[in-house]
């Protein structure tokens, strides 16, 4: 009930004040009452003595009716009941009743005591007056012998009335004093608790996160001091929090903009932090990963083992692994332990997508293997024929001519391969550095078809052009575009049987110019189409080689088109023909 300081101080004060007042009241009332009673008793004894002296002679004389009369007179005067009793208990005078009507009084305790020679006082119930009375009795003696007893009686109701008045005055005084004390106590308590309540209000707001709150510090006492220090503490806290949140947002920025994926795990392998790059790598963008186990997020047991090892052995680990979801990727993960208070607390995982790197490495290795293989074939032939010639065939002119012709043909082939390799290397290495100019694609197509016209008619293949009157220029390099056209027309010619036809078209499509080379040749099986533009890729190696191809033409074409920001593709049906197309952005200044 009294949980607040104010309640507790108030209740304690109230208790103390009331207890003090009650104790004070009792301490005052009792002695006062006793003092009053003993005074009254003394007074009554004195009065009894006086009455006894006044009536003594008449009693001794036996003039009882006179005694009664006198008693009635004096009794009225002193407002006290007077009774005179003979040793046999008979009442001879009474100020308030007729003595004849009164019963024997010998058994009354105060009377008994008075007849034994003592002054007796007693409070008891009077059957005669039907009220509580105070009695004082003392003996009347003649020559040392008790002849009667004078008894004075005062109704206690009178005394009670006096006591009541006394108590009322005292209690009123006590209550007024208590009220003043309580009022002062409330004022004092409020003076003490109001600043505390104000501070408590402020700290409640601070606890709710409002660090701008200033708590009460207006007094010059300990409470004011407390308020002041709370304000200093809040300011320091605010500074620290600002600092920490700045650091945090800086860190978040770094993590969010990092290309590498970062995942921070706790000691149990649960994800604490994951950056967008990591979410992207594992295809879990938009899902909640924090708080989940790494196996749930990454789903890679091999990596989980490495995480356990990193945490257990507290060492950094480099681990390369492949994931198949959301797509096949080769990842390199760098695992490092994280410490808090010198104790291992978890691990940081940094992921790099090395798929392209590994693919390039493989392509490079494949390229070297393919190039060496292509180079070796004519070289082997050249060396074989040259050795045979040296071994004696040189003597036979017919054979020597035949062999040297073959050697010459193979050398041509070698030359062509080296040229194509050089072209590929050129278009691959400086694709982005080449000067872009406005190229009139119509003119290029016309020039190339003019140059190749003879070869087409030699093979009895019709070459037709479907060009519009006007065609926008493209942003490219004229020599390279020429190379593209030569390669595509060369393929069309190679892979179209005699009697077929080849059509070159060009037209504008939105912001691009579209060029297509359509033939009625052997076509390409669908399974080969995705790899067609790879270096050294040929659908039918034997046929291509026979036709003098190395599988480099289309990869050269692809590189050139891509280097101009264009696109290339093919649609083909086996035995019906193929359409190679590429689009290039229009020239714009
Ligand atoms: P190649 O020197 O062997 O012709 P390319 O890179 O130019 O090399 O072509 C790759 C392969 O694509 C060829 O070996 C051939 O199998 C196929 N190809 C290219 N153009 C055509 C076409 N017009 N019709 C059918 N197949 C083609």
XYZ file of C-alpha atoms and ligand atoms in Angstrom:
616
model
C 0.000 0.000 0.000
C 2.705 2.448 0.989
C 5.254 1.661 -1.695
C 6.107 5.242 -2.517
C 8.596 7.152 -0.399
C 5.950 9.797 0.258
C 3.511 7.130 1.498
C 6.147 5.545 3.668
C 7.364 8.804 5.232
C 3.802 9.973 5.720
C 2.614 6.737 7.267
C 5.670 6.612 9.553
C 5.158 10.227 10.593
C 1.459 9.671 11.106
C 2.165 6.638 13.221
C 4.796 8.499 15.258
C 2.594 11.571 15.759
C -0.454 9.576 16.733
C 1.531 7.296 19.043
C 3.184 10.323 20.654
C -0.167 12.030 21.091
C -1.829 8.921 22.505
C 1.055 8.335 24.909
C 0.995 12.030 25.801
C -2.794 11.891 26.295
C -2.591 8.855 28.524
C 0.380 10.304 30.387
C -1.571 13.500 30.969
C -5.074 12.155 31.626
C -4.156 9.470 34.157
C -2.130 11.602 36.550
C -4.590 14.434 36.134
C -7.520 12.153 36.919
C -5.644 10.657 39.859
C -4.616 14.063 41.100
C -8.181 15.267 40.771
C -9.555 12.171 42.529
C -7.086 12.356 45.416
C -7.810 16.073 45.747
C -11.487 15.281 45.779
C -10.956 12.582 48.364
C -8.902 14.903 50.575
C -11.559 17.541 50.140
C -14.283 15.078 51.106
C -12.276 13.906 54.125
C -11.903 17.530 55.180
C -15.591 18.126 54.648
C -16.436 14.944 56.602
C -14.273 16.131 59.453
C -16.012 19.490 59.358
C -19.485 17.883 59.234
C -18.472 15.481 62.026
C -17.340 18.384 64.188
C -20.566 20.277 63.493
C -22.871 17.373 64.286
C -20.730 15.611 66.895
C -22.382 17.175 69.932
C -25.948 16.557 68.748
C -25.094 12.909 67.993
C -23.564 12.433 71.405
C -26.604 14.063 72.911
C -28.819 11.642 71.005
C -30.740 14.485 69.388
C -31.144 12.499 66.219
C -33.929 14.471 64.553
C -31.898 17.589 64.878
C -28.896 15.771 63.476
C -30.980 14.780 60.451
C -32.211 18.325 59.953
C -28.680 19.728 60.230
C -27.375 17.100 57.854
C -29.987 18.041 55.301
C -29.093 21.732 55.585
C -25.326 21.273 55.355
C -25.685 18.618 52.620
C -27.600 21.045 50.456
C -25.021 23.767 51.134
C -22.004 21.700 50.222
C -23.846 19.794 47.514
C -22.832 16.496 49.064
C -24.872 13.735 50.579
C -24.336 13.342 54.279
C -25.322 10.189 56.197
C -24.814 9.539 59.908
C -24.821 5.895 60.999
C -24.838 4.460 64.520
C -22.541 1.560 65.411
C -25.469 -0.895 65.002
C -25.814 0.203 61.360
C -28.950 2.263 61.913
C -29.068 5.470 59.900
C -29.994 8.441 62.006
C -29.559 11.227 59.479
C -29.381 11.502 55.720
C -29.303 14.698 53.688
C -31.192 13.217 50.817
C -33.516 10.514 52.232
C -35.634 9.842 55.203
C -33.414 7.882 57.687
C -36.388 5.765 58.761
C -36.792 4.461 55.223
C -33.192 3.499 54.925
C -31.911 -0.035 55.537
C -29.219 -1.021 57.953
C -25.848 0.269 56.803
C -23.584 -1.866 59.003
C -22.530 -3.987 56.058
C -21.375 -1.121 53.874
C -17.606 -1.605 53.469
C -16.624 2.040 54.078
C -18.816 2.071 57.217
C -17.275 -1.141 58.475
C -13.847 0.329 57.964
C -14.767 3.608 59.648
C -16.126 1.726 62.734
C -12.743 0.063 62.982
C -11.387 3.581 63.602
C -9.987 4.463 60.188
C -10.917 7.058 57.628
C -12.409 5.062 54.752
C -13.058 6.018 51.193
C -14.683 3.863 48.537
C -16.431 4.153 45.235
C -19.417 1.890 44.718
C -22.958 1.652 43.606
C -25.561 3.175 45.839
C -28.747 1.140 45.957
C -30.473 4.047 47.717
C -29.638 6.582 45.025
C -29.313 4.108 42.204
C -26.034 5.599 40.985
C -22.255 5.145 41.269
C -21.005 7.097 44.255
C -17.785 8.037 45.998
C -17.958 7.564 49.775
C -15.771 8.909 52.535
C -16.554 7.706 56.060
C -14.936 8.649 59.342
C -15.725 7.884 62.965
C -17.241 10.317 65.504
C -15.653 9.526 68.826
C -16.556 10.282 72.429
C -13.851 9.656 74.929
C -12.020 7.537 72.368
C -15.100 5.410 71.683
C -16.797 5.459 68.302
C -20.396 6.581 68.679
C -21.289 7.070 65.085
C -19.852 7.331 61.582
C -20.205 10.346 59.310
C -20.307 9.418 55.699
C -20.131 11.833 52.829
C -21.132 10.686 49.362
C -20.674 12.341 46.017
C -22.246 10.908 42.872
C -19.474 9.823 40.520
C -21.503 10.964 37.525
C -20.479 14.462 38.494
C -16.857 13.404 38.603
C -17.281 11.591 35.311
C -18.650 14.767 33.797
C -15.611 16.685 35.006
C -13.312 13.960 33.721
C -15.143 13.956 30.400
C -14.654 17.691 30.048
C -11.017 17.288 30.969
C -10.542 14.545 28.443
C -12.382 16.500 25.750
C -10.072 19.489 26.236
C -7.023 17.240 26.209
C -8.106 15.214 23.172
C -9.052 18.363 21.262
C -5.643 19.793 22.058
C -3.962 16.574 21.036
C -5.971 16.427 17.796
C -5.116 20.030 16.919
C -1.455 19.318 17.666
C -1.665 16.126 15.588
C -3.322 17.986 12.701
C -0.587 20.643 12.753
C 2.092 17.938 12.964
C 0.528 16.001 10.082
C 0.201 19.158 7.972
C 3.845 20.018 8.587
C 4.843 16.442 7.898
C 2.953 16.431 4.578
C 4.625 19.693 3.617
C 8.050 18.375 4.510
C 7.448 15.074 2.767
C 6.227 16.836 -0.348
C 9.276 19.056 -0.317
C 11.403 15.929 -0.214
C 9.493 13.698 -2.564
C 8.470 16.140 -5.287
C 12.030 16.488 -6.661
C 12.439 12.718 -6.369
C 9.193 12.207 -8.295
C 10.337 14.705 -10.929
C 13.653 12.838 -11.267
C 11.806 9.539 -11.382
C 9.531 10.908 -14.162
C 12.563 11.994 -16.152
C 14.405 8.710 -15.699
C 11.264 6.853 -16.817
C 11.399 8.787 -20.113
C 15.143 8.111 -20.399
C 14.526 4.417 -19.796
C 11.932 4.516 -22.589
C 14.725 5.679 -24.916
C 14.227 9.456 -24.887
C 17.797 10.441 -24.149
C 17.036 14.120 -24.824
C 15.154 14.287 -21.491
C 16.662 16.500 -18.801
C 15.734 15.476 -15.279
C 15.013 17.884 -12.396
C 18.144 19.223 -10.719
C 16.795 22.459 -9.204
C 17.631 21.942 -5.548
C 21.006 22.438 -3.943
C 20.825 19.292 -1.846
C 21.662 15.653 -2.460
C 18.587 15.239 -4.676
C 19.647 18.141 -6.910
C 23.097 16.574 -7.085
C 21.542 13.252 -8.098
C 19.556 14.994 -10.875
C 22.684 16.756 -12.091
C 24.659 13.524 -12.304
C 21.796 11.735 -14.071
C 21.829 14.546 -16.673
C 25.587 14.218 -17.111
C 25.220 10.445 -17.386
C 22.477 10.781 -20.028
C 24.583 13.202 -22.063
C 27.565 10.832 -21.943
C 25.282 7.949 -22.857
C 23.877 9.935 -25.789
C 27.367 10.692 -27.061
C 28.415 7.064 -26.756
C 25.253 5.831 -28.463
C 25.730 8.369 -31.284
C 29.294 7.199 -31.669
C 28.290 3.543 -31.671
C 25.413 4.074 -34.111
C 27.713 6.027 -36.411
C 30.225 3.208 -36.293
C 27.423 0.708 -36.833
C 26.005 2.531 -39.851
C 29.515 2.921 -41.272
C 30.026 -0.795 -40.848
C 26.589 -1.529 -42.304
C 27.383 0.683 -45.276
C 30.621 -1.147 -45.885
C 28.926 -4.519 -45.540
C 26.015 -3.498 -47.750
C 28.176 -2.157 -50.530
C 30.756 -4.929 -50.429
C 30.972 -7.109 -53.520
C 32.139 -10.015 -51.397
C 29.592 -11.930 -49.391
C 30.063 -11.699 -45.627
C 28.426 -13.865 -42.986
C 29.198 -13.584 -39.277
C 28.381 -16.639 -37.186
C 28.249 -17.114 -33.431
C 30.021 -19.931 -31.633
C 27.157 -22.323 -32.380
C 27.262 -21.630 -36.086
C 24.150 -19.449 -36.001
C 23.989 -16.516 -38.436
C 24.415 -13.168 -36.658
C 25.042 -10.908 -39.670
C 24.642 -11.489 -43.380
C 25.276 -8.857 -46.045
C 23.280 -8.394 -49.283
C 26.112 -9.797 -51.398
C 26.032 -13.051 -49.421
C 22.235 -13.202 -49.741
C 22.593 -12.716 -53.488
C 25.249 -15.451 -53.764
C 23.075 -17.973 -51.923
C 19.797 -16.796 -53.507
C 18.187 -15.924 -50.179
C 17.556 -12.205 -50.670
C 14.501 -11.088 -48.758
C 14.519 -14.064 -46.394
C 15.337 -13.798 -42.729
C 18.619 -15.585 -42.101
C 19.709 -13.962 -38.856
C 19.321 -16.341 -35.948
C 19.210 -19.421 -38.206
C 21.864 -22.129 -38.348
C 24.356 -21.818 -41.221
C 23.236 -25.187 -42.572
C 19.699 -23.831 -42.942
C 20.967 -20.779 -44.816
C 23.887 -22.112 -46.895
C 22.997 -25.816 -46.952
C 26.557 -27.000 -47.456
C 27.868 -29.756 -45.199
C 31.449 -29.384 -46.374
C 31.435 -25.720 -45.399
C 29.768 -26.541 -42.072
C 32.624 -28.926 -41.304
C 35.138 -26.182 -42.095
C 33.213 -23.771 -39.824
C 33.399 -26.311 -36.991
C 37.104 -26.759 -37.633
C 37.681 -23.000 -37.670
C 35.833 -22.603 -34.346
C 37.476 -25.613 -32.731
C 41.027 -25.089 -33.864
C 40.739 -21.280 -33.884
C 42.513 -20.938 -37.209
C 41.828 -19.260 -40.516
C 40.827 -21.549 -43.362
C 40.608 -21.105 -47.133
C 37.940 -23.318 -48.632
C 36.730 -23.654 -52.194
C 33.381 -25.266 -52.880
C 30.614 -25.450 -55.426
C 26.956 -24.670 -54.835
C 24.150 -25.639 -57.160
C 21.438 -23.327 -55.898
C 20.265 -20.782 -57.113
C 22.733 -21.653 -59.897
C 25.990 -23.507 -60.159
C 28.740 -21.364 -58.667
C 32.266 -21.931 -57.530
C 32.867 -20.077 -54.271
C 35.971 -19.351 -52.350
C 35.404 -18.898 -48.654
C 37.820 -17.361 -46.189
C 36.942 -18.402 -42.638
C 38.413 -16.530 -39.678
C 37.682 -16.857 -35.974
C 36.122 -13.900 -34.140
C 37.119 -13.145 -30.551
C 35.323 -11.315 -27.761
C 37.200 -10.643 -24.523
C 39.969 -12.922 -25.771
C 37.473 -15.802 -25.977
C 36.433 -17.269 -29.303
C 32.924 -16.001 -30.007
C 32.252 -17.091 -33.576
C 33.574 -16.879 -37.108
C 33.535 -14.505 -40.056
C 33.019 -16.000 -43.501
C 33.987 -14.006 -46.584
C 32.788 -15.393 -49.910
C 34.070 -14.651 -53.382
C 32.303 -15.881 -56.449
C 35.216 -17.298 -58.457
C 33.050 -19.036 -61.045
C 34.139 -16.673 -63.860
C 37.751 -16.863 -62.765
C 37.735 -20.639 -62.758
C 35.836 -20.708 -66.076
C 38.391 -18.365 -67.615
C 41.202 -20.489 -66.284
C 39.597 -23.540 -67.821
C 38.986 -21.720 -71.081
C 42.588 -20.646 -71.165
C 43.782 -24.187 -70.516
C 41.358 -25.541 -73.153
C 42.495 -22.875 -75.568
C 46.154 -23.772 -75.164
C 45.325 -27.464 -75.574
C 43.159 -26.798 -78.649
C 45.611 -24.375 -80.241
C 48.509 -26.805 -79.682
C 46.463 -29.586 -81.163
C 45.511 -27.528 -84.226
C 49.095 -26.451 -84.683
C 50.459 -29.935 -84.300
C 48.303 -31.502 -87.014
C 49.795 -29.545 -89.963
C 53.229 -29.543 -88.331
C 53.148 -33.335 -88.003
C 52.209 -33.593 -91.668
C 54.936 -31.146 -92.714
C 57.543 -32.920 -90.609
C 56.449 -36.370 -91.896
C 56.643 -35.357 -95.526
C 59.940 -33.480 -95.068
C 61.502 -36.538 -93.352
C 60.252 -38.826 -96.084
C 61.777 -36.470 -98.633
C 65.081 -36.440 -96.753
C 64.963 -40.223 -96.447
C 65.257 -40.493 -100.222
C 61.966 -39.446 -101.768
C 63.705 -36.241 -102.806
C 65.339 -38.212 -105.608
C 61.964 -38.960 -107.156
C 60.888 -35.719 -108.716
C 57.218 -36.704 -109.077
C 56.903 -37.717 -105.455
C 58.934 -34.736 -104.243
C 56.637 -32.341 -106.082
C 53.592 -34.035 -104.641
C 55.077 -33.945 -101.096
C 56.259 -30.357 -101.339
C 52.777 -29.374 -102.593
C 51.292 -31.017 -99.519
C 53.891 -29.340 -97.290
C 52.991 -26.014 -98.901
C 49.264 -26.629 -98.359
C 49.835 -27.531 -94.699
C 52.008 -24.440 -94.272
C 49.160 -22.355 -95.693
C 46.851 -23.969 -93.213
C 49.283 -23.178 -90.426
C 49.495 -19.609 -91.646
C 45.711 -19.302 -91.716
C 45.458 -20.700 -88.189
C 48.084 -18.305 -86.883
C 46.311 -15.422 -88.601
C 42.984 -16.380 -87.084
C 44.593 -16.746 -83.660
C 46.141 -13.319 -84.038
C 42.809 -11.825 -85.100
C 41.077 -13.434 -82.118
C 43.740 -12.201 -79.756
C 43.428 -8.724 -81.257
C 39.647 -8.542 -80.975
C 39.757 -9.988 -77.481
C 42.450 -7.738 -76.156
C 41.562 -4.322 -77.528
C 37.843 -4.589 -78.147
C 37.090 -1.706 -75.816
C 39.981 0.467 -76.929
C 39.214 0.548 -80.613
C 37.934 3.783 -82.122
C 34.218 3.760 -82.691
C 33.095 5.452 -85.868
C 30.001 5.814 -87.927
C 29.886 2.757 -90.188
C 27.690 2.559 -93.273
C 26.751 -1.075 -92.902
C 25.015 -1.123 -96.265
C 28.265 -0.238 -98.000
C 30.229 -2.836 -96.013
C 27.745 -5.598 -96.917
C 27.857 -4.586 -100.564
C 31.654 -4.485 -100.669
C 32.067 -7.882 -98.953
C 29.490 -9.594 -101.170
C 31.163 -8.073 -104.207
C 34.523 -9.483 -103.066
C 33.056 -12.949 -102.422
C 30.706 -13.019 -105.418
C 33.054 -15.177 -107.457
C 33.443 -17.832 -104.744
C 29.647 -18.126 -104.426
C 29.100 -18.501 -108.153
C 31.991 -21.029 -108.294
C 29.977 -23.195 -105.896
C 26.761 -22.419 -107.685
C 25.187 -20.730 -104.652
C 23.084 -17.675 -105.175
C 23.959 -14.692 -103.005
C 21.229 -12.106 -102.716
C 20.997 -8.906 -100.706
C 17.838 -7.534 -99.129
C 18.884 -4.030 -98.192
C 16.658 -1.000 -97.716
C 17.262 2.182 -99.699
C 18.377 3.960 -96.603
C 19.905 2.436 -93.521
C 21.093 4.159 -90.384
C 24.801 4.049 -89.690
C 26.029 1.943 -86.760
C 28.510 2.780 -84.104
C 31.376 0.399 -84.805
C 34.615 -0.049 -86.698
C 34.348 -0.636 -90.415
C 37.254 -3.144 -90.715
C 35.897 -5.250 -87.879
C 32.358 -5.228 -89.291
C 33.849 -6.314 -92.568
C 35.561 -9.178 -90.728
C 32.180 -10.187 -89.225
C 30.500 -10.209 -92.631
C 33.371 -12.133 -94.228
C 33.285 -14.811 -91.515
C 29.493 -15.222 -91.639
C 29.361 -15.340 -95.449
C 32.357 -17.675 -95.476
C 30.512 -20.085 -93.156
C 27.308 -19.805 -95.198
C 29.305 -20.662 -98.273
C 31.154 -23.548 -96.537
C 28.115 -25.184 -94.995
C 25.656 -24.751 -97.887
C 25.685 -27.430 -100.554
C 25.904 -26.533 -104.219
C 22.736 -25.068 -105.666
C 21.724 -23.468 -102.391
C 21.118 -19.841 -101.650
C 22.353 -17.250 -99.176
C 20.507 -14.018 -98.365
C 21.893 -11.053 -96.493
C 19.361 -8.664 -94.991
C 19.681 -5.490 -93.037
C 16.991 -3.321 -91.458
C 16.451 -0.905 -88.599
C 14.835 -2.105 -85.426
C 14.231 0.544 -82.746
C 17.631 1.862 -81.722
C 19.525 -0.899 -83.500
C 20.366 -2.061 -86.965
C 19.710 -5.751 -87.523
C 21.771 -7.810 -89.994
C 21.061 -11.409 -90.886
C 22.762 -14.002 -93.076
C 20.396 -16.759 -94.058
C 21.474 -19.902 -95.851
C 19.826 -23.079 -97.074
C 22.718 -25.169 -95.753
C 23.158 -28.216 -93.568
C 21.850 -26.504 -90.418
C 23.036 -26.955 -86.831
C 21.662 -29.455 -84.300
C 19.999 -27.658 -81.333
C 22.401 -29.216 -78.806
C 25.379 -27.547 -80.470
C 23.894 -24.080 -80.690
C 24.744 -22.953 -77.094
C 28.452 -23.709 -77.615
C 28.724 -22.597 -81.223
C 30.461 -19.320 -80.421
C 33.141 -20.919 -78.228
C 36.678 -21.002 -79.490
C 37.589 -24.144 -81.475
C 34.028 -25.437 -81.240
C 32.909 -27.247 -84.318
C 29.789 -29.292 -84.904
C 31.560 -31.743 -87.157
C 35.303 -31.532 -86.671
C 36.187 -33.651 -89.700
C 33.977 -31.749 -92.090
C 35.080 -28.380 -90.769
C 38.745 -29.294 -91.036
C 38.179 -30.530 -94.549
C 36.672 -27.198 -95.354
C 39.666 -25.429 -93.841
C 37.962 -24.330 -90.628
C 39.429 -24.192 -87.112
C 36.289 -23.270 -85.138
C 37.548 -19.760 -84.486
C 35.476 -17.749 -86.984
C 32.309 -17.443 -84.879
C 34.142 -16.633 -81.661
C 35.896 -13.806 -83.503
C 32.486 -12.619 -84.762
C 30.972 -12.808 -81.278
C 33.801 -10.804 -79.720
C 33.594 -8.088 -82.343
C 29.812 -7.725 -82.057
C 29.979 -7.644 -78.245
C 32.794 -5.107 -78.315
C 30.412 -2.707 -80.107
C 27.657 -3.290 -77.570
C 25.750 -5.530 -79.945
C 24.116 -8.930 -79.758
C 24.503 -12.055 -81.834
C 22.422 -15.188 -82.284
C 21.454 -18.020 -84.575
C 18.326 -19.901 -85.549
C 18.837 -23.121 -87.390
C 17.123 -26.284 -88.554
C 19.163 -29.285 -89.545
C 19.074 -29.900 -93.324
C 17.067 -26.735 -93.904
C 19.506 -23.987 -93.158
C 20.662 -21.447 -90.636
C 20.156 -17.757 -90.032
C 22.939 -15.952 -88.199
C 21.942 -12.470 -87.022
C 23.541 -9.650 -85.136
C 22.331 -6.274 -84.070
C 24.384 -3.146 -83.457
C 23.391 0.165 -81.886
C 22.772 3.016 -84.329
C 25.354 5.732 -84.472
C 24.406 8.719 -82.386
C 26.624 11.716 -81.708
P 34.805 -22.989 -88.595
O 36.109 -22.366 -88.958
O 34.927 -24.417 -88.228
O 33.768 -22.707 -89.590
P 33.293 -21.239 -86.937
O 33.615 -20.727 -85.577
O 33.127 -20.255 -87.987
O 34.418 -22.273 -87.250
O 32.035 -22.120 -86.851
C 31.921 -23.044 -85.793
C 31.075 -24.219 -86.245
O 29.754 -23.785 -86.423
C 31.447 -24.807 -87.568
O 32.470 -25.754 -87.396
C 30.174 -25.381 -88.065
O 30.035 -26.678 -87.534
C 29.119 -24.487 -87.471
N 28.608 -23.502 -88.437
C 28.996 -22.230 -88.568
N 28.275 -21.596 -89.513
C 27.411 -22.511 -90.003
C 26.384 -22.480 -91.005
N 26.137 -21.388 -91.693
N 25.681 -23.605 -91.223
C 25.962 -24.727 -90.529
N 26.893 -24.828 -89.567
C 27.614 -23.728 -89.317
